[in-house]
Structures are given as C-alpha cells and as structure tokens.
Amino acid sequence: MWNALDVILLCLVVQAAVTDLLLRKIPNVLILSGLLLAFCLHLLLGTSWALLHAWLAGMLVGFFLFLPLYLVRAMAAGDVKLMAMSGAFLGPQGALKAALLAYLLGGLLAVLMLLLVVPPGTRWRDSWRSNLGATARNIGHLLRPWLGRLIGLPLVPVPLDKSRSVGGMPYGVAVALATVTVVVWSPR
C-alpha cells in the first residue's frame, strides 16, 4: 500500500511533467517544495534518522546520476533537480532505479520526437532526415572538446547556438514516468 511519501511524490512528478510539456520548464518552487515535503515526511513517518539518511542519499544519487547529462548540455537543470527531488522521496535504491529507467524512457522519447515531430509544410521523410542530420551535428559539436581532451588538448567548452537545436525535449516526462513506475511496482 502506498504511504504519504508516495502519494505526494506522484502528485509532484505529474505536475512537473505537465509543466514541462506545456512550458518546457520545471519551476524551482515545485522542486524546493518537494524537497522540503520529503524532508518533513521522512522525519514524521520515520522512527530514526535512517529515513532522513534515505532523504539525503536519495537526493544525492538522483542529482549526481543526471548531472553529467546537464554538463554536456544534453539536459536542462530542471530535469536534474526533478530527479534529485524524486530521489529524496524514493531513497538511494529507488533513485537509482528511477534514474536508469528515466534514461531508457528519455532515449525512447528522443527517438520518437526525431521521427514524429514534423514542422508544418514539411514532408515527414525530409523532416526526419533533417532532424537526424542536425542531431548528429549537434552531438559531434558537443563532444568535440571532450574528444580533443583525450589527445591532450585543453578542455574548452564550445557554446551551442540555440538556433542549431533540433528541439527541446520534455525530459521531465521521462523522469515522471520512471518515478511512477518505481513507486507502483516497488514493494513497500
């Protein structure tokens, strides 16, 4: 049976997913409120500091598993903070499961967006080829400094022009779906 942590977490991640879909942004007030609620609920529902430890460890696991994608600009900061908030509710093991599942769901969502998002007045085949080519160029542009570092060149970040973007992906949806899946199918 679900407890208060689960119900509040589900409400928060669904709200984050809807906001990310509509605005392509996850509000900081939602993340901070969730972190504070998780902290308070862990204190109220727990009999020891072990649950508080689960809050901190889960938050850190969620944060650090998504941080590398933010650093290479493959993900927005709101998505990283959302995963940290989710981890604060789920604990370290739940955060690990949710993050790995969110990676898989996010990859599937990215492929679907590449294939299915067609600008008005464009044929699907032309749009797909254009999106795929732009995506490959952007990935190469982002990885070039890191690959240069492997052969001894200094690591210098290369700015990615927003006009080169193939389109923003609402990764909060993948995090929400992963979190819901972990909550529903994890024994409590």
PDB file of C-alpha atoms in Angstrom:
ATOM      1  CA  MET A   1       0.000   0.000   0.000  1.00  0.00           C
ATOM      2  CA  TRP A   2       1.203   3.493  -0.713  1.00  0.00           C
ATOM      3  CA  ASN A   3       2.121   5.913   2.040  1.00  0.00           C
ATOM      4  CA  ALA A   4       2.041   9.721   2.156  1.00  0.00           C
ATOM      5  CA  LEU A   5       5.513   9.923   0.589  1.00  0.00           C
ATOM      6  CA  ASP A   6       4.338   8.009  -2.471  1.00  0.00           C
ATOM      7  CA  VAL A   7       1.121   9.962  -2.991  1.00  0.00           C
ATOM      8  CA  ILE A   8       2.780  13.365  -2.664  1.00  0.00           C
ATOM      9  CA  LEU A   9       5.660  12.299  -4.917  1.00  0.00           C
ATOM     10  CA  LEU A  10       3.250  11.127  -7.617  1.00  0.00           C
ATOM     11  CA  CYS A  11       1.374  14.440  -7.483  1.00  0.00           C
ATOM     12  CA  LEU A  12       4.616  16.416  -7.732  1.00  0.00           C
ATOM     13  CA  VAL A  13       6.112  14.488 -10.656  1.00  0.00           C
ATOM     14  CA  VAL A  14       2.857  14.561 -12.606  1.00  0.00           C
ATOM     15  CA  GLN A  15       2.689  18.332 -12.109  1.00  0.00           C
ATOM     16  CA  ALA A  16       6.328  18.641 -13.211  1.00  0.00           C
ATOM     17  CA  ALA A  17       5.669  16.555 -16.338  1.00  0.00           C
ATOM     18  CA  VAL A  18       2.626  18.622 -17.307  1.00  0.00           C
ATOM     19  CA  THR A  19       4.509  21.881 -16.747  1.00  0.00           C
ATOM     20  CA  ASP A  20       7.489  20.602 -18.721  1.00  0.00           C
ATOM     21  CA  LEU A  21       5.230  19.587 -21.601  1.00  0.00           C
ATOM     22  CA  LEU A  22       3.425  22.913 -21.704  1.00  0.00           C
ATOM     23  CA  LEU A  23       6.201  25.377 -20.837  1.00  0.00           C
ATOM     24  CA  ARG A  24       9.410  23.357 -21.345  1.00  0.00           C
ATOM     25  CA  LYS A  25      10.364  24.388 -17.814  1.00  0.00           C
ATOM     26  CA  ILE A  26      10.103  22.834 -14.364  1.00  0.00           C
ATOM     27  CA  PRO A  27       9.520  25.525 -11.719  1.00  0.00           C
ATOM     28  CA  ASN A  28      12.052  25.768  -8.891  1.00  0.00           C
ATOM     29  CA  VAL A  29       9.233  26.319  -6.408  1.00  0.00           C
ATOM     30  CA  LEU A  30       7.884  22.850  -7.271  1.00  0.00           C
ATOM     31  CA  ILE A  31      11.304  21.268  -6.721  1.00  0.00           C
ATOM     32  CA  LEU A  32      12.014  23.127  -3.469  1.00  0.00           C
ATOM     33  CA  SER A  33       8.546  22.382  -2.132  1.00  0.00           C
ATOM     34  CA  GLY A  34       9.025  18.718  -2.937  1.00  0.00           C
ATOM     35  CA  LEU A  35      12.408  18.575  -1.230  1.00  0.00           C
ATOM     36  CA  LEU A  36      11.005  20.256   1.878  1.00  0.00           C
ATOM     37  CA  LEU A  37       7.953  17.965   1.917  1.00  0.00           C
ATOM     38  CA  ALA A  38      10.127  14.874   1.543  1.00  0.00           C
ATOM     39  CA  PHE A  39      12.342  16.031   4.396  1.00  0.00           C
ATOM     40  CA  CYS A  40       9.390  16.718   6.697  1.00  0.00           C
ATOM     41  CA  LEU A  41       7.595  13.497   5.811  1.00  0.00           C
ATOM     42  CA  HIS A  42      10.728  11.423   6.361  1.00  0.00           C
ATOM     43  CA  LEU A  43      11.011  12.976   9.816  1.00  0.00           C
ATOM     44  CA  LEU A  44       7.321  12.458  10.632  1.00  0.00           C
ATOM     45  CA  LEU A  45       6.994   8.919   9.285  1.00  0.00           C
ATOM     46  CA  GLY A  46      10.329   7.590  10.492  1.00  0.00           C
ATOM     47  CA  THR A  47      11.346   6.356  13.879  1.00  0.00           C
ATOM     48  CA  SER A  48      15.041   7.063  13.413  1.00  0.00           C
ATOM     49  CA  TRP A  49      17.476   9.126  11.412  1.00  0.00           C
ATOM     50  CA  ALA A  50      17.725   6.261   8.917  1.00  0.00           C
ATOM     51  CA  LEU A  51      14.822   7.672   6.918  1.00  0.00           C
ATOM     52  CA  LEU A  52      16.405  11.114   6.978  1.00  0.00           C
ATOM     53  CA  HIS A  53      19.560   9.452   5.672  1.00  0.00           C
ATOM     54  CA  ALA A  54      17.432   7.958   2.869  1.00  0.00           C
ATOM     55  CA  TRP A  55      16.260  11.501   2.012  1.00  0.00           C
ATOM     56  CA  LEU A  56      19.783  12.884   1.670  1.00  0.00           C
ATOM     57  CA  ALA A  57      21.281   9.825  -0.018  1.00  0.00           C
ATOM     58  CA  GLY A  58      18.368   9.535  -2.454  1.00  0.00           C
ATOM     59  CA  MET A  59      18.592  13.206  -3.348  1.00  0.00           C
ATOM     60  CA  LEU A  60      22.337  12.955  -3.994  1.00  0.00           C
ATOM     61  CA  VAL A  61      22.003   9.768  -6.072  1.00  0.00           C
ATOM     62  CA  GLY A  62      19.308  11.346  -8.232  1.00  0.00           C
ATOM     63  CA  PHE A  63      21.281  14.554  -8.634  1.00  0.00           C
ATOM     64  CA  PHE A  64      24.644  13.002  -9.476  1.00  0.00           C
ATOM     65  CA  LEU A  65      23.224  10.437 -11.911  1.00  0.00           C
ATOM     66  CA  PHE A  66      21.736  13.212 -14.051  1.00  0.00           C
ATOM     67  CA  LEU A  67      24.468  15.831 -13.568  1.00  0.00           C
ATOM     68  CA  PRO A  68      26.722  14.509 -16.387  1.00  0.00           C
ATOM     69  CA  LEU A  69      23.942  14.981 -18.943  1.00  0.00           C
ATOM     70  CA  TYR A  70      23.496  18.552 -17.762  1.00  0.00           C
ATOM     71  CA  LEU A  71      27.230  19.205 -18.004  1.00  0.00           C
ATOM     72  CA  VAL A  72      27.309  18.170 -21.676  1.00  0.00           C
ATOM     73  CA  ARG A  73      24.131  20.223 -22.255  1.00  0.00           C
ATOM     74  CA  ALA A  74      22.023  17.200 -23.116  1.00  0.00           C
ATOM     75  CA  MET A  75      19.552  18.027 -20.351  1.00  0.00           C
ATOM     76  CA  ALA A  76      18.240  21.114 -18.583  1.00  0.00           C
ATOM     77  CA  ALA A  77      18.925  21.906 -14.928  1.00  0.00           C
ATOM     78  CA  GLY A  78      15.250  21.493 -14.023  1.00  0.00           C
ATOM     79  CA  ASP A  79      15.375  17.841 -15.080  1.00  0.00           C
ATOM     80  CA  VAL A  80      18.402  17.225 -12.848  1.00  0.00           C
ATOM     81  CA  LYS A  81      16.689  18.928  -9.909  1.00  0.00           C
ATOM     82  CA  LEU A  82      13.484  16.946 -10.554  1.00  0.00           C
ATOM     83  CA  MET A  83      15.423  13.676 -10.379  1.00  0.00           C
ATOM     84  CA  ALA A  84      17.070  14.849  -7.140  1.00  0.00           C
ATOM     85  CA  MET A  85      13.643  15.638  -5.681  1.00  0.00           C
ATOM     86  CA  SER A  86      12.320  12.265  -6.765  1.00  0.00           C
ATOM     87  CA  GLY A  87      15.332  10.597  -5.166  1.00  0.00           C
ATOM     88  CA  ALA A  88      14.660  12.449  -1.912  1.00  0.00           C
ATOM     89  CA  PHE A  89      11.320  10.656  -1.727  1.00  0.00           C
ATOM     90  CA  LEU A  90      12.453   7.274  -3.079  1.00  0.00           C
ATOM     91  CA  GLY A  91      15.749   6.838  -1.254  1.00  0.00           C
ATOM     92  CA  PRO A  92      19.022   5.811  -2.895  1.00  0.00           C
ATOM     93  CA  GLN A  93      17.908   2.453  -4.323  1.00  0.00           C
ATOM     94  CA  GLY A  94      14.652   3.871  -5.682  1.00  0.00           C
ATOM     95  CA  ALA A  95      16.514   6.859  -7.117  1.00  0.00           C
ATOM     96  CA  LEU A  96      18.917   4.535  -8.916  1.00  0.00           C
ATOM     97  CA  LYS A  97      16.056   2.507 -10.388  1.00  0.00           C
ATOM     98  CA  ALA A  98      14.135   5.629 -11.418  1.00  0.00           C
ATOM     99  CA  ALA A  99      17.196   7.291 -12.978  1.00  0.00           C
ATOM    100  CA  LEU A 100      18.121   4.239 -15.038  1.00  0.00           C
ATOM    101  CA  LEU A 101      14.539   3.830 -16.194  1.00  0.00           C
ATOM    102  CA  ALA A 102      14.355   7.563 -16.985  1.00  0.00           C
ATOM    103  CA  TYR A 103      17.474   7.195 -19.156  1.00  0.00           C
ATOM    104  CA  LEU A 104      15.742   4.445 -21.139  1.00  0.00           C
ATOM    105  CA  LEU A 105      12.439   6.290 -21.397  1.00  0.00           C
ATOM    106  CA  GLY A 106      14.206   9.540 -22.298  1.00  0.00           C
ATOM    107  CA  GLY A 107      16.073   7.817 -25.117  1.00  0.00           C
ATOM    108  CA  LEU A 108      12.833   6.346 -26.421  1.00  0.00           C
ATOM    109  CA  LEU A 109      11.151   9.754 -26.172  1.00  0.00           C
ATOM    110  CA  ALA A 110      14.039  11.377 -28.063  1.00  0.00           C
ATOM    111  CA  VAL A 111      13.819   8.847 -30.890  1.00  0.00           C
ATOM    112  CA  LEU A 112      10.047   9.301 -31.092  1.00  0.00           C
ATOM    113  CA  MET A 113      10.433  13.067 -31.256  1.00  0.00           C
ATOM    114  CA  LEU A 114      13.035  12.762 -34.021  1.00  0.00           C
ATOM    115  CA  LEU A 115      10.729  10.541 -36.030  1.00  0.00           C
ATOM    116  CA  LEU A 116       7.336  12.067 -35.355  1.00  0.00           C
ATOM    117  CA  VAL A 117       7.803  15.820 -34.946  1.00  0.00           C
ATOM    118  CA  VAL A 118       7.288  17.321 -38.400  1.00  0.00           C
ATOM    119  CA  PRO A 119       7.295  21.098 -38.922  1.00  0.00           C
ATOM    120  CA  PRO A 120       4.289  22.457 -40.829  1.00  0.00           C
ATOM    121  CA  GLY A 121       4.742  22.382 -44.588  1.00  0.00           C
ATOM    122  CA  THR A 122       7.452  19.708 -44.465  1.00  0.00           C
ATOM    123  CA  ARG A 123       7.233  16.124 -45.626  1.00  0.00           C
ATOM    124  CA  TRP A 124       7.888  13.507 -42.972  1.00  0.00           C
ATOM    125  CA  ARG A 125      10.845  11.965 -44.810  1.00  0.00           C
ATOM    126  CA  ASP A 126      12.539  15.328 -45.307  1.00  0.00           C
ATOM    127  CA  SER A 127      11.899  16.323 -41.680  1.00  0.00           C
ATOM    128  CA  TRP A 128      13.259  13.033 -40.374  1.00  0.00           C
ATOM    129  CA  ARG A 129      16.457  13.323 -42.411  1.00  0.00           C
ATOM    130  CA  SER A 130      16.906  16.950 -41.419  1.00  0.00           C
ATOM    131  CA  ASN A 131      16.348  16.223 -37.708  1.00  0.00           C
ATOM    132  CA  LEU A 132      18.691  13.242 -37.777  1.00  0.00           C
ATOM    133  CA  GLY A 133      21.443  15.213 -39.502  1.00  0.00           C
ATOM    134  CA  ALA A 134      21.083  18.173 -37.146  1.00  0.00           C
ATOM    135  CA  THR A 135      21.134  15.854 -34.146  1.00  0.00           C
ATOM    136  CA  ALA A 136      24.317  14.146 -35.332  1.00  0.00           C
ATOM    137  CA  ARG A 137      25.991  17.530 -35.944  1.00  0.00           C
ATOM    138  CA  ASN A 138      24.964  18.816 -32.511  1.00  0.00           C
ATOM    139  CA  ILE A 139      26.246  15.683 -30.746  1.00  0.00           C
ATOM    140  CA  GLY A 140      29.534  15.985 -32.594  1.00  0.00           C
ATOM    141  CA  HIS A 141      29.739  19.681 -31.717  1.00  0.00           C
ATOM    142  CA  LEU A 142      29.146  18.920 -28.025  1.00  0.00           C
ATOM    143  CA  LEU A 143      31.595  16.013 -27.861  1.00  0.00           C
ATOM    144  CA  ARG A 144      34.424  17.634 -29.856  1.00  0.00           C
ATOM    145  CA  PRO A 145      36.040  19.327 -26.799  1.00  0.00           C
ATOM    146  CA  TRP A 146      35.872  16.100 -24.777  1.00  0.00           C
ATOM    147  CA  LEU A 147      37.364  14.046 -27.594  1.00  0.00           C
ATOM    148  CA  GLY A 148      40.116  16.649 -28.019  1.00  0.00           C
ATOM    149  CA  ARG A 149      40.856  16.312 -24.326  1.00  0.00           C
ATOM    150  CA  LEU A 150      41.604  12.619 -24.879  1.00  0.00           C
ATOM    151  CA  ILE A 151      44.513  13.555 -27.143  1.00  0.00           C
ATOM    152  CA  GLY A 152      45.798  16.232 -24.771  1.00  0.00           C
ATOM    153  CA  LEU A 153      44.087  19.400 -25.946  1.00  0.00           C
ATOM    154  CA  PRO A 154      42.801  21.742 -23.210  1.00  0.00           C
ATOM    155  CA  LEU A 155      39.131  21.351 -22.385  1.00  0.00           C
ATOM    156  CA  VAL A 156      37.367  24.444 -23.651  1.00  0.00           C
ATOM    157  CA  PRO A 157      33.568  24.441 -23.681  1.00  0.00           C
ATOM    158  CA  VAL A 158      32.089  25.242 -27.062  1.00  0.00           C
ATOM    159  CA  PRO A 159      28.836  27.204 -26.954  1.00  0.00           C
ATOM    160  CA  LEU A 160      25.970  25.614 -28.848  1.00  0.00           C
ATOM    161  CA  ASP A 161      23.894  28.143 -30.724  1.00  0.00           C
ATOM    162  CA  LYS A 162      20.203  27.785 -29.829  1.00  0.00           C
ATOM    163  CA  SER A 163      19.269  28.150 -33.496  1.00  0.00           C
ATOM    164  CA  ARG A 164      21.074  24.845 -34.161  1.00  0.00           C
ATOM    165  CA  SER A 165      18.850  22.939 -31.741  1.00  0.00           C
ATOM    166  CA  VAL A 166      16.652  20.220 -33.166  1.00  0.00           C
ATOM    167  CA  GLY A 167      14.092  20.997 -30.461  1.00  0.00           C
ATOM    168  CA  GLY A 168      13.653  20.867 -26.734  1.00  0.00           C
ATOM    169  CA  MET A 169      12.709  17.571 -25.201  1.00  0.00           C
ATOM    170  CA  PRO A 170      10.485  17.494 -22.127  1.00  0.00           C
ATOM    171  CA  TYR A 171      12.720  15.140 -20.133  1.00  0.00           C
ATOM    172  CA  GLY A 172      10.569  15.777 -17.072  1.00  0.00           C
ATOM    173  CA  VAL A 173       8.029  13.439 -18.676  1.00  0.00           C
ATOM    174  CA  ALA A 174      10.585  10.608 -18.717  1.00  0.00           C
ATOM    175  CA  VAL A 175      11.522  11.289 -15.083  1.00  0.00           C
ATOM    176  CA  ALA A 176       7.842  11.330 -14.087  1.00  0.00           C
ATOM    177  CA  LEU A 177       7.063   8.083 -15.917  1.00  0.00           C
ATOM    178  CA  ALA A 178      10.106   6.400 -14.387  1.00  0.00           C
ATOM    179  CA  THR A 179       9.206   7.618 -10.899  1.00  0.00           C
ATOM    180  CA  VAL A 180       5.594   6.467 -11.221  1.00  0.00           C
ATOM    181  CA  THR A 181       6.787   3.066 -12.428  1.00  0.00           C
ATOM    182  CA  VAL A 182       9.178   2.662  -9.496  1.00  0.00           C
ATOM    183  CA  VAL A 183       6.501   3.700  -6.986  1.00  0.00           C
ATOM    184  CA  VAL A 184       3.812   1.435  -8.465  1.00  0.00           C
ATOM    185  CA  TRP A 185       5.963  -1.676  -8.910  1.00  0.00           C
ATOM    186  CA  SER A 186       8.269  -1.445  -5.911  1.00  0.00           C
ATOM    187  CA  PRO A 187       7.228  -3.397  -2.855  1.00  0.00           C
ATOM    188  CA  ARG A 188       6.861  -1.176   0.204  1.00  0.00           C
TER     189      ARG A 188
END
